PDB file of C-alpha atoms in Angstrom:
ATOM      1  CA  MET A 681      -5.000 -20.666  12.714  1.00 47.00           C
ATOM      2  CA  ALA A 682      -5.835 -16.988  12.383  1.00 52.00           C
ATOM      3  CA  ARG A 683      -4.381 -14.682  15.009  1.00 53.00           C
ATOM      4  CA  ASN A 684      -5.019 -11.131  16.113  1.00 50.00           C
ATOM      5  CA  TRP A 685      -2.215  -8.566  16.506  1.00 47.00           C
ATOM      6  CA  GLY A 686      -3.801  -5.135  16.511  1.00 49.00           C
ATOM      7  CA  TYR A 687      -6.083  -6.051  13.609  1.00 46.00           C
ATOM      8  CA  GLY A 688      -8.351  -3.107  14.367  1.00 45.00           C
ATOM      9  CA  ALA A 689     -11.710  -2.669  16.050  1.00 40.00           C
ATOM     10  CA  GLY A 690     -14.383  -4.818  14.443  1.00 42.00           C
ATOM     11  CA  PHE A 691     -11.938  -6.911  12.408  1.00 43.00           C
ATOM     12  CA  GLU A 692     -11.301  -9.978  14.544  1.00 51.00           C
ATOM     13  CA  PRO A 693     -10.138 -13.134  12.724  1.00 51.00           C
ATOM     14  CA  ALA A 694     -12.917 -15.353  11.371  1.00 47.00           C
ATOM     15  CA  GLU A 695     -12.592 -17.923  14.146  1.00 51.00           C
ATOM     16  CA  GLN A 696     -13.384 -15.219  16.704  1.00 53.00           C
ATOM     17  CA  ARG A 697     -16.242 -13.757  14.664  1.00 50.00           C
ATOM     18  CA  GLY A 698     -17.903 -17.138  14.400  1.00 52.00           C
ATOM     19  CA  ASP A 699     -18.682 -16.744  10.689  1.00 54.00           C
ATOM     20  CA  GLU A 700     -17.934 -19.089   7.802  1.00 58.00           C
ATOM     21  CA  MET A 701     -15.726 -17.016   5.480  1.00 68.00           C
ATOM     22  CA  GLU A 702     -12.523 -18.857   4.664  1.00 83.00           C
ATOM     23  CA  LEU A 703      -9.762 -16.584   3.400  1.00 94.00           C
ATOM     24  CA  GLY A 704      -7.313 -19.380   2.622  1.00 95.00           C
ATOM     25  CA  LEU A 705      -4.294 -17.332   3.612  1.00 98.00           C
ATOM     26  CA  GLU A 706      -2.713 -19.628   6.173  1.00 97.00           C
ATOM     27  CA  GLY A 707       0.868 -20.411   5.089  1.00 97.00           C
ATOM     28  CA  ARG A 708       1.023 -17.819   2.319  1.00 98.00           C
ATOM     29  CA  ARG A 709       4.052 -15.512   2.026  1.00 98.00           C
ATOM     30  CA  ALA A 710       3.843 -11.759   1.551  1.00 98.00           C
ATOM     31  CA  VAL A 711       6.023  -8.740   0.882  1.00 98.00           C
ATOM     32  CA  VAL A 712       4.490  -5.471   2.095  1.00 98.00           C
ATOM     33  CA  THR A 713       6.559  -2.471   1.067  1.00 97.00           C
ATOM     34  CA  GLY A 714       6.628   0.612   3.251  1.00 94.00           C
ATOM     35  CA  SER A 715       5.375  -1.417   6.210  1.00 95.00           C
ATOM     36  CA  THR A 716       7.213   0.135   9.151  1.00 94.00           C
ATOM     37  CA  GLY A 717       4.279   2.475   9.786  1.00 90.00           C
ATOM     38  CA  GLY A 718       0.889   3.689   8.623  1.00 89.00           C
ATOM     39  CA  LEU A 719      -1.163   1.607   6.199  1.00 92.00           C
ATOM     40  CA  GLY A 720       1.754  -0.698   5.424  1.00 94.00           C
ATOM     41  CA  GLU A 721       2.132  -1.624   9.081  1.00 95.00           C
ATOM     42  CA  ALA A 722      -1.622  -2.157   9.444  1.00 95.00           C
ATOM     43  CA  THR A 723      -1.565  -4.402   6.381  1.00 97.00           C
ATOM     44  CA  ALA A 724       1.361  -6.433   7.689  1.00 98.00           C
ATOM     45  CA  ARG A 725      -0.464  -6.944  10.988  1.00 96.00           C
ATOM     46  CA  ALA A 726      -3.693  -7.905   9.235  1.00 97.00           C
ATOM     47  CA  LEU A 727      -1.995 -10.451   6.993  1.00 98.00           C
ATOM     48  CA  ALA A 728      -0.048 -11.903   9.921  1.00 98.00           C
ATOM     49  CA  ALA A 729      -3.339 -12.252  11.806  1.00 96.00           C
ATOM     50  CA  GLU A 730      -4.501 -14.605   9.030  1.00 97.00           C
ATOM     51  CA  GLY A 731      -1.389 -16.787   9.210  1.00 97.00           C
ATOM     52  CA  VAL A 732       0.637 -15.149   6.432  1.00 98.00           C
ATOM     53  CA  SER A 733       4.429 -14.950   6.710  1.00 98.00           C
ATOM     54  CA  VAL A 734       5.218 -11.278   6.201  1.00 98.00           C
ATOM     55  CA  MET A 735       8.365  -9.540   4.977  1.00 98.00           C
ATOM     56  CA  ILE A 736       8.419  -6.096   6.569  1.00 98.00           C
ATOM     57  CA  HIS A 737      10.090  -3.460   4.405  1.00 97.00           C
ATOM     58  CA  GLY A 738      11.370   0.005   5.170  1.00 94.00           C
ATOM     59  CA  LEU A 739      13.944   2.456   3.906  1.00 91.00           C
ATOM     60  CA  ASP A 740      15.995   3.089   7.046  1.00 88.00           C
ATOM     61  CA  GLU A 741      13.568   2.519   9.961  1.00 86.00           C
ATOM     62  CA  VAL A 742      15.630  -0.128  11.736  1.00 93.00           C
ATOM     63  CA  ASP A 743      13.942   0.100  15.133  1.00 94.00           C
ATOM     64  CA  ALA A 744      10.386   0.204  13.769  1.00 94.00           C
ATOM     65  CA  ALA A 745      10.996  -2.813  11.544  1.00 96.00           C
ATOM     66  CA  ALA A 746      12.559  -4.825  14.358  1.00 96.00           C
ATOM     67  CA  ALA A 747       9.745  -3.920  16.752  1.00 96.00           C
ATOM     68  CA  LEU A 748       7.019  -5.051  14.346  1.00 97.00           C
ATOM     69  CA  VAL A 749       8.810  -8.295  13.521  1.00 98.00           C
ATOM     70  CA  GLY A 750       9.255  -8.969  17.236  1.00 97.00           C
ATOM     71  CA  GLU A 751       5.611  -8.320  17.984  1.00 96.00           C
ATOM     72  CA  ILE A 752       4.415 -10.691  15.268  1.00 97.00           C
ATOM     73  CA  THR A 753       6.862 -13.479  16.074  1.00 97.00           C
ATOM     74  CA  ASP A 754       6.288 -13.181  19.814  1.00 96.00           C
ATOM     75  CA  GLY A 755       2.601 -13.742  19.107  1.00 93.00           C
ATOM     76  CA  GLY A 756       3.306 -16.963  17.213  1.00 95.00           C
ATOM     77  CA  GLY A 757       3.411 -15.559  13.709  1.00 97.00           C
ATOM     78  CA  ARG A 758       6.169 -15.453  11.139  1.00 98.00           C
ATOM     79  CA  ALA A 759       7.881 -12.271   9.984  1.00 98.00           C
ATOM     80  CA  ALA A 760      11.225 -10.867   8.912  1.00 98.00           C
ATOM     81  CA  SER A 761      12.421  -7.472   7.766  1.00 98.00           C
ATOM     82  CA  VAL A 762      14.565  -5.888   5.091  1.00 98.00           C
ATOM     83  CA  LEU A 763      15.676  -2.290   4.554  1.00 97.00           C
ATOM     84  CA  ALA A 764      16.176  -1.185   0.968  1.00 96.00           C
ATOM     85  CA  ASP A 765      15.748   1.765  -1.388  1.00 93.00           C
ATOM     86  CA  LEU A 766      13.182   0.688  -3.973  1.00 93.00           C
ATOM     87  CA  GLY A 767      14.324   3.447  -6.297  1.00 89.00           C
ATOM     88  CA  SER A 768      16.869   1.045  -7.790  1.00 92.00           C
ATOM     89  CA  GLU A 769      16.874  -2.418  -9.340  1.00 95.00           C
ATOM     90  CA  GLU A 770      19.321  -3.532  -6.660  1.00 96.00           C
ATOM     91  CA  GLY A 771      17.057  -2.392  -3.842  1.00 96.00           C
ATOM     92  CA  ALA A 772      14.020  -4.161  -5.270  1.00 97.00           C
ATOM     93  CA  ALA A 773      16.014  -7.350  -5.771  1.00 98.00           C
ATOM     94  CA  ARG A 774      17.251  -7.158  -2.175  1.00 98.00           C
ATOM     95  CA  VAL A 775      13.667  -7.178  -0.903  1.00 98.00           C
ATOM     96  CA  VAL A 776      12.604 -10.151  -3.029  1.00 98.00           C
ATOM     97  CA  ASP A 777      15.778 -12.085  -2.239  1.00 98.00           C
ATOM     98  CA  ALA A 778      15.206 -11.519   1.486  1.00 98.00           C
ATOM     99  CA  ALA A 779      11.672 -12.909   1.214  1.00 98.00           C
ATOM    100  CA  ARG A 780      12.838 -15.949  -0.716  1.00 98.00           C
ATOM    101  CA  GLU A 781      15.579 -16.617   1.806  1.00 98.00           C
ATOM    102  CA  ALA A 782      13.272 -16.211   4.801  1.00 98.00           C
ATOM    103  CA  PHE A 783      10.097 -17.855   3.466  1.00 98.00           C
ATOM    104  CA  GLY A 784      10.990 -19.646   0.255  1.00 98.00           C
ATOM    105  CA  GLY A 785       9.054 -17.343  -2.053  1.00 98.00           C
ATOM    106  CA  VAL A 786       6.482 -14.596  -2.483  1.00 98.00           C
ATOM    107  CA  ASP A 787       2.772 -15.327  -2.975  1.00 98.00           C
ATOM    108  CA  ILE A 788       1.430 -11.850  -2.163  1.00 98.00           C
ATOM    109  CA  LEU A 789       2.952  -8.512  -3.133  1.00 98.00           C
ATOM    110  CA  VAL A 790       1.536  -5.331  -1.628  1.00 98.00           C
ATOM    111  CA  ASN A 791       3.067  -2.286  -3.319  1.00 97.00           C
ATOM    112  CA  ASN A 792       2.534   0.400  -0.698  1.00 94.00           C
ATOM    113  CA  ALA A 793       5.816   2.318  -0.514  1.00 89.00           C
ATOM    114  CA  VAL A 794       6.073   5.895  -1.728  1.00 78.00           C
ATOM    115  CA  ALA A 795       8.437   8.661  -0.670  1.00 67.00           C
ATOM    116  CA  ALA A 796       6.217  11.723  -0.329  1.00 64.00           C
ATOM    117  CA  ARG A 797       6.751  14.348   2.348  1.00 69.00           C
ATOM    118  CA  PRO A 798       4.046  16.960   3.055  1.00 66.00           C
ATOM    119  CA  GLU A 799       6.014  19.731   1.400  1.00 68.00           C
ATOM    120  CA  GLU A 800       6.309  17.583  -1.740  1.00 72.00           C
ATOM    121  CA  ILE A 801       2.708  16.515  -2.242  1.00 75.00           C
ATOM    122  CA  THR A 802       1.330  19.994  -1.664  1.00 76.00           C
ATOM    123  CA  LYS A 803       3.558  21.713  -4.223  1.00 83.00           C
ATOM    124  CA  ALA A 804       1.872  23.851  -6.845  1.00 83.00           C
ATOM    125  CA  TRP A 805       1.856  22.350 -10.351  1.00 89.00           C
ATOM    126  CA  LEU A 806       4.344  24.817 -11.852  1.00 91.00           C
ATOM    127  CA  ASP A 807       6.661  24.566  -8.837  1.00 90.00           C
ATOM    128  CA  VAL A 808       7.335  20.845  -9.354  1.00 91.00           C
ATOM    129  CA  THR A 809      10.556  20.424 -11.296  1.00 94.00           C
ATOM    130  CA  PRO A 810      11.153  17.733 -13.923  1.00 95.00           C
ATOM    131  CA  GLU A 811      13.638  16.160 -11.507  1.00 94.00           C
ATOM    132  CA  GLU A 812      10.930  15.953  -8.824  1.00 92.00           C
ATOM    133  CA  TRP A 813       8.517  14.374 -11.299  1.00 93.00           C
ATOM    134  CA  ARG A 814      11.174  11.821 -12.178  1.00 93.00           C
ATOM    135  CA  ALA A 815      11.999  11.032  -8.534  1.00 90.00           C
ATOM    136  CA  MET A 816       8.333  10.579  -7.595  1.00 90.00           C
ATOM    137  CA  LEU A 817       7.702   8.287 -10.545  1.00 91.00           C
ATOM    138  CA  ASP A 818      10.803   6.273  -9.704  1.00 90.00           C
ATOM    139  CA  THR A 819       9.978   5.642  -6.064  1.00 87.00           C
ATOM    140  CA  GLY A 820       6.185   5.606  -6.242  1.00 88.00           C
ATOM    141  CA  PHE A 821       5.567   3.827  -9.554  1.00 94.00           C
ATOM    142  CA  LEU A 822       8.642   2.189 -11.056  1.00 95.00           C
ATOM    143  CA  SER A 823       9.398   0.560  -7.691  1.00 95.00           C
ATOM    144  CA  ALA A 824       6.097  -1.342  -8.019  1.00 96.00           C
ATOM    145  CA  ILE A 825       6.939  -2.323 -11.592  1.00 97.00           C
ATOM    146  CA  ARG A 826      10.341  -3.629 -10.509  1.00 97.00           C
ATOM    147  CA  LEU A 827       8.869  -5.737  -7.740  1.00 98.00           C
ATOM    148  CA  ALA A 828       6.096  -7.129  -9.927  1.00 98.00           C
ATOM    149  CA  ARG A 829       8.602  -8.174 -12.581  1.00 98.00           C
ATOM    150  CA  LEU A 830      10.630  -9.976  -9.931  1.00 98.00           C
ATOM    151  CA  THR A 831       7.730 -11.816  -8.286  1.00 98.00           C
ATOM    152  CA  VAL A 832       4.895 -12.380 -10.768  1.00 98.00           C
ATOM    153  CA  PRO A 833       6.624 -15.022 -12.962  1.00 98.00           C
ATOM    154  CA  ALA A 834       6.936 -17.373  -9.973  1.00 98.00           C
ATOM    155  CA  MET A 835       3.299 -16.691  -9.049  1.00 98.00           C
ATOM    156  CA  VAL A 836       2.281 -17.679 -12.576  1.00 98.00           C
ATOM    157  CA  ASP A 837       4.357 -20.861 -12.379  1.00 98.00           C
ATOM    158  CA  GLN A 838       2.635 -21.916  -9.158  1.00 98.00           C
ATOM    159  CA  ASP A 839      -0.788 -20.827 -10.499  1.00 98.00           C
ATOM    160  CA  TRP A 840      -1.535 -18.616  -7.490  1.00 98.00           C
ATOM    161  CA  GLY A 841      -0.556 -15.094  -6.612  1.00 98.00           C
ATOM    162  CA  ARG A 842      -1.851 -11.715  -5.552  1.00 98.00           C
ATOM    163  CA  VAL A 843      -0.580  -8.222  -6.382  1.00 98.00           C
ATOM    164  CA  VAL A 844      -2.256  -5.342  -4.558  1.00 98.00           C
ATOM    165  CA  GLN A 845      -1.239  -1.813  -5.551  1.00 97.00           C
ATOM    166  CA  ILE A 846      -1.885   1.022  -3.118  1.00 94.00           C
ATOM    167  CA  SER A 847      -3.031   4.191  -4.850  1.00 91.00           C
ATOM    168  CA  THR A 848      -5.012   7.143  -3.465  1.00 86.00           C
ATOM    169  CA  SER A 849      -8.332   8.890  -3.993  1.00 81.00           C
ATOM    170  CA  ALA A 850      -6.290  11.799  -5.384  1.00 80.00           C
ATOM    171  CA  ALA A 851      -5.437   9.620  -8.406  1.00 83.00           C
ATOM    172  CA  LEU A 852      -9.126   9.678  -9.372  1.00 81.00           C
ATOM    173  CA  ALA A 853      -9.811  13.281  -8.403  1.00 79.00           C
ATOM    174  CA  PRO A 854      -6.534  15.227  -8.420  1.00 82.00           C
ATOM    175  CA  GLY A 855      -6.280  18.763  -7.163  1.00 78.00           C
ATOM    176  CA  ALA A 856      -4.125  21.594  -8.393  1.00 78.00           C
ATOM    177  CA  ALA A 857      -1.346  20.734  -5.946  1.00 80.00           C
ATOM    178  CA  GLY A 858       0.699  17.562  -5.634  1.00 84.00           C
ATOM    179  CA  ALA A 859       0.239  16.728  -9.313  1.00 88.00           C
ATOM    180  CA  HIS A 860       3.314  14.500  -9.507  1.00 90.00           C
ATOM    181  CA  TYR A 861       2.092  12.438  -6.542  1.00 89.00           C
ATOM    182  CA  ALA A 862      -1.450  12.007  -7.887  1.00 89.00           C
ATOM    183  CA  ALA A 863      -0.229  11.222 -11.412  1.00 92.00           C
ATOM    184  CA  THR A 864       2.174   8.601 -10.080  1.00 93.00           C
ATOM    185  CA  LYS A 865      -0.665   6.865  -8.269  1.00 91.00           C
ATOM    186  CA  ALA A 866      -2.902   7.121 -11.340  1.00 93.00           C
ATOM    187  CA  ALA A 867      -0.161   5.443 -13.382  1.00 95.00           C
ATOM    188  CA  MET A 868      -0.130   2.599 -10.860  1.00 94.00           C
ATOM    189  CA  ALA A 869      -3.869   2.052 -11.259  1.00 93.00           C
ATOM    190  CA  ASN A 870      -3.455   2.068 -15.040  1.00 95.00           C
ATOM    191  CA  ALA A 871      -0.635  -0.487 -14.910  1.00 96.00           C
ATOM    192  CA  THR A 872      -2.808  -2.680 -12.690  1.00 97.00           C
ATOM    193  CA  VAL A 873      -5.377  -3.071 -15.456  1.00 97.00           C
ATOM    194  CA  SER A 874      -2.832  -3.877 -18.146  1.00 97.00           C
ATOM    195  CA  LEU A 875      -1.058  -6.413 -15.909  1.00 98.00           C
ATOM    196  CA  CYS A 876      -4.409  -7.998 -15.077  1.00 98.00           C
ATOM    197  CA  LYS A 877      -5.101  -8.465 -18.794  1.00 97.00           C
ATOM    198  CA  ALA A 878      -1.633  -9.929 -19.312  1.00 98.00           C
ATOM    199  CA  LEU A 879      -2.367 -12.501 -16.598  1.00 98.00           C
ATOM    200  CA  VAL A 880      -5.815 -13.633 -17.768  1.00 96.00           C
ATOM    201  CA  GLY A 881      -6.012 -17.422 -17.479  1.00 95.00           C
ATOM    202  CA  THR A 882      -3.472 -17.640 -14.658  1.00 97.00           C
ATOM    203  CA  GLY A 883      -4.158 -17.915 -10.941  1.00 97.00           C
ATOM    204  CA  VAL A 884      -2.721 -14.442 -10.332  1.00 98.00           C
ATOM    205  CA  THR A 885      -4.901 -11.412  -9.621  1.00 98.00           C
ATOM    206  CA  VAL A 886      -3.905  -7.745  -9.645  1.00 98.00           C
ATOM    207  CA  ASN A 887      -5.944  -4.998  -7.998  1.00 98.00           C
ATOM    208  CA  THR A 888      -5.589  -1.415  -6.836  1.00 97.00           C
ATOM    209  CA  VAL A 889      -6.849  -0.025  -3.528  1.00 95.00           C
ATOM    210  CA  ALA A 890      -7.375   3.744  -3.450  1.00 88.00           C
ATOM    211  CA  PRO A 891      -7.685   5.002   0.145  1.00 87.00           C
ATOM    212  CA  GLY A 892      -8.908   8.411   1.121  1.00 74.00           C
ATOM    213  CA  PRO A 893      -7.587  10.275   4.170  1.00 71.00           C
ATOM    214  CA  MET A 894      -6.420   7.924   6.912  1.00 63.00           C
ATOM    215  CA  ASP A 895      -5.502   8.382  10.546  1.00 57.00           C
ATOM    216  CA  THR A 896      -1.785   7.660  10.107  1.00 59.00           C
ATOM    217  CA  PRO A 897       1.373   9.500  11.186  1.00 58.00           C
ATOM    218  CA  GLY A 898       1.950  10.552   7.577  1.00 57.00           C
ATOM    219  CA  SER A 899      -1.545  11.979   7.187  1.00 58.00           C
ATOM    220  CA  ARG A 900      -1.334  13.736  10.534  1.00 54.00           C
ATOM    221  CA  ALA A 901       1.971  15.294   9.459  1.00 53.00           C
ATOM    222  CA  LEU A 902       0.340  16.456   6.237  1.00 56.00           C
ATOM    223  CA  GLY A 903      -2.572  17.934   8.166  1.00 56.00           C
ATOM    224  CA  ALA A 904      -0.239  19.772  10.528  1.00 55.00           C
ATOM    225  CA  TYR A 905       1.746  21.120   7.585  1.00 51.00           C
ATOM    226  CA  MET A 906      -1.395  22.338   5.838  1.00 54.00           C
ATOM    227  CA  THR A 907      -2.548  24.070   9.024  1.00 60.00           C
ATOM    228  CA  GLN A 908       0.621  26.159   8.869  1.00 57.00           C
ATOM    229  CA  ARG A 909       0.025  27.004   5.197  1.00 56.00           C
ATOM    230  CA  PRO A 910      -3.070  29.200   4.670  1.00 57.00           C
ATOM    231  CA  ASP A 911      -2.387  29.151   0.933  1.00 59.00           C
ATOM    232  CA  LEU A 912      -3.227  25.430   0.884  1.00 55.00           C
ATOM    233  CA  ARG A 913      -6.734  25.842   2.292  1.00 52.00           C
ATOM    234  CA  PRO A 914      -9.637  24.929   0.000  1.00 48.00           C
ATOM    235  CA  PRO A 915     -11.381  27.667  -1.999  1.00 45.00           C
ATOM    236  CA  GLY A 916     -13.617  29.713   0.272  1.00 41.00           C
ATOM    237  CA  GLU A 917     -11.157  29.343   3.122  1.00 40.00           C
ATOM    238  CA  GLY A 918      -8.445  31.520   1.636  1.00 38.00           C
ATOM    239  CA  GLY A 919      -6.367  29.384  -0.660  1.00 37.00           C
ATOM    240  CA  GLY A 920      -5.966  26.579  -3.214  1.00 40.00           C
ATOM    241  CA  ALA A 921      -7.168  23.025  -2.630  1.00 41.00           C
ATOM    242  CA  PRO A 922      -4.827  20.344  -1.298  1.00 44.00           C
ATOM    243  CA  PRO A 923      -4.284  17.142  -3.362  1.00 46.00           C
ATOM    244  CA  GLY A 924      -7.621  15.607  -4.302  1.00 44.00           C
ATOM    245  CA  GLY A 925      -9.453  17.890  -1.905  1.00 44.00           C
ATOM    246  CA  ALA A 926      -8.354  15.596   0.939  1.00 44.00           C
ATOM    247  CA  ARG A 927      -8.519  16.771   4.526  1.00 45.00           C
ATOM    248  CA  PRO A 928      -6.288  14.330   6.437  1.00 43.00           C
ATOM    249  CA  ARG A 929      -7.280  15.622   9.868  1.00 43.00           C
ATOM    250  CA  GLY A 930     -11.022  15.676   9.183  1.00 44.00           C
ATOM    251  CA  ALA A 931     -13.668  13.497  10.782  1.00 41.00           C
ATOM    252  CA  MET A 932     -13.778  11.279   7.689  1.00 54.00           C
ATOM    253  CA  ALA A 933     -10.202   9.994   8.193  1.00 57.00           C
ATOM    254  CA  ALA A 934     -10.242   6.195   8.279  1.00 69.00           C
ATOM    255  CA  ASP A 935      -8.592   3.770  10.649  1.00 83.00           C
ATOM    256  CA  PRO A 936      -5.882   2.202   8.440  1.00 87.00           C
ATOM    257  CA  ALA A 937      -6.937  -1.231   9.765  1.00 89.00           C
ATOM    258  CA  ARG A 938     -10.173  -0.821   7.825  1.00 89.00           C
ATOM    259  CA  VAL A 939      -8.284  -0.186   4.595  1.00 90.00           C
ATOM    260  CA  ALA A 940      -6.000  -3.112   5.423  1.00 95.00           C
ATOM    261  CA  ALA A 941      -9.083  -5.328   5.712  1.00 95.00           C
ATOM    262  CA  MET A 942      -9.821  -4.673   2.025  1.00 95.00           C
ATOM    263  CA  ILE A 943      -6.230  -5.510   1.119  1.00 97.00           C
ATOM    264  CA  VAL A 944      -6.461  -8.792   3.037  1.00 98.00           C
ATOM    265  CA  PHE A 945      -9.692  -9.655   1.222  1.00 98.00           C
ATOM    266  CA  LEU A 946      -8.098  -8.997  -2.186  1.00 98.00           C
ATOM    267  CA  ALA A 947      -5.161 -11.204  -1.187  1.00 98.00           C
ATOM    268  CA  SER A 948      -7.452 -14.061  -0.206  1.00 98.00           C
ATOM    269  CA  ASP A 949      -9.002 -17.034  -1.973  1.00 97.00           C
ATOM    270  CA  ALA A 950     -12.377 -15.346  -1.505  1.00 96.00           C
ATOM    271  CA  ALA A 951     -11.314 -12.714  -4.077  1.00 97.00           C
ATOM    272  CA  ALA A 952     -10.136 -15.165  -6.733  1.00 97.00           C
ATOM    273  CA  ASN A 953     -12.494 -13.629  -9.307  1.00 96.00           C
ATOM    274  CA  VAL A 954     -11.647 -10.013  -8.495  1.00 97.00           C
ATOM    275  CA  SER A 955      -8.908  -8.623 -10.737  1.00 98.00           C
ATOM    276  CA  GLY A 956      -8.155  -5.420 -12.604  1.00 97.00           C
ATOM    277  CA  THR A 957     -10.202  -3.287 -10.220  1.00 95.00           C
ATOM    278  CA  ASN A 958      -9.520   0.076  -8.612  1.00 93.00           C
ATOM    279  CA  ILE A 959     -11.375  -0.103  -5.301  1.00 91.00           C
ATOM    280  CA  ARG A 960     -11.978   3.136  -3.420  1.00 88.00           C
ATOM    281  CA  VAL A 961     -11.862   2.975   0.364  1.00 81.00           C
ATOM    282  CA  ASP A 962     -12.453   6.662   0.943  1.00 79.00           C
ATOM    283  CA  THR A 963     -15.874   7.050   2.610  1.00 75.00           C
ATOM    284  CA  GLY A 964     -17.182   8.391  -0.705  1.00 72.00           C
ATOM    285  CA  ILE A 965     -15.158  11.623  -0.778  1.00 67.00           C
ATOM    286  CA  SER A 966     -13.837  11.220  -4.328  1.00 64.00           C
ATOM    287  CA  ALA A 967     -15.534  13.362  -6.937  1.00 56.00           C
ATOM    288  CA  SER A 968     -15.514  10.399  -9.301  1.00 58.00           C
ATOM    289  CA  MET A 969     -17.621   7.369 -10.172  1.00 56.00           C
ATOM    290  CA  ALA A 970     -14.586   5.176 -10.915  1.00 55.00           C
TER     291      ALA A 970
END
């Protein structure tokens, strides 16, 4: 039975909406990386609302992880948490092992985690060092590759699975700043297509969701940081454009629950024929047709 734990305005479970869409998610098992806040938390809540057992992941946010698990389980859902650095093979394996121990397996993988502070993703192109490029690729891209390698074979064996990669509108329309962040997310979208082609004929789908600015703590922190940096204002306002031209504190910022709704759809039976896509959820701000 679908439940509702902060699913977001206008996104009540199907039984409350009175419609006929059947998502087929009851009893499925998910890992959502970077889910102690922001979009990851909204996604974990949304999946739990549809009866999915959810492994909450964070780096070191012990209290936030415990609070979210408690909220879901107190409401009758199923959740557990694990803290791990996805920048290593050991950390990725710890997350998957925790999900297998708690739920018996992983049916849905949502690769959302990325370590990107405001001062990192607004750096000018020539100010980003090779070491910073390498670190961003490791945590924001290779972490997703590690987790897919650990979970997809079992999905193939059971003939059902979902991988949803979280990118950004900046991957499609990068700005002059934050190049290593945007390129990392573009690499994720590229790998989605190749993995989709490798899985043709199986019951496993792979898709990318590319959000625009969202009303999350991370986006608000970025907006506050940019306010203090006149050099990061868009052309015409006294400076260079921020990544992808995004304005995290603008009126177009989305409720993360609305982006999570797309992720839930892609994880569902209703999206069985949707694979290899890069779906923008950005209110049309990207200067791209893709």
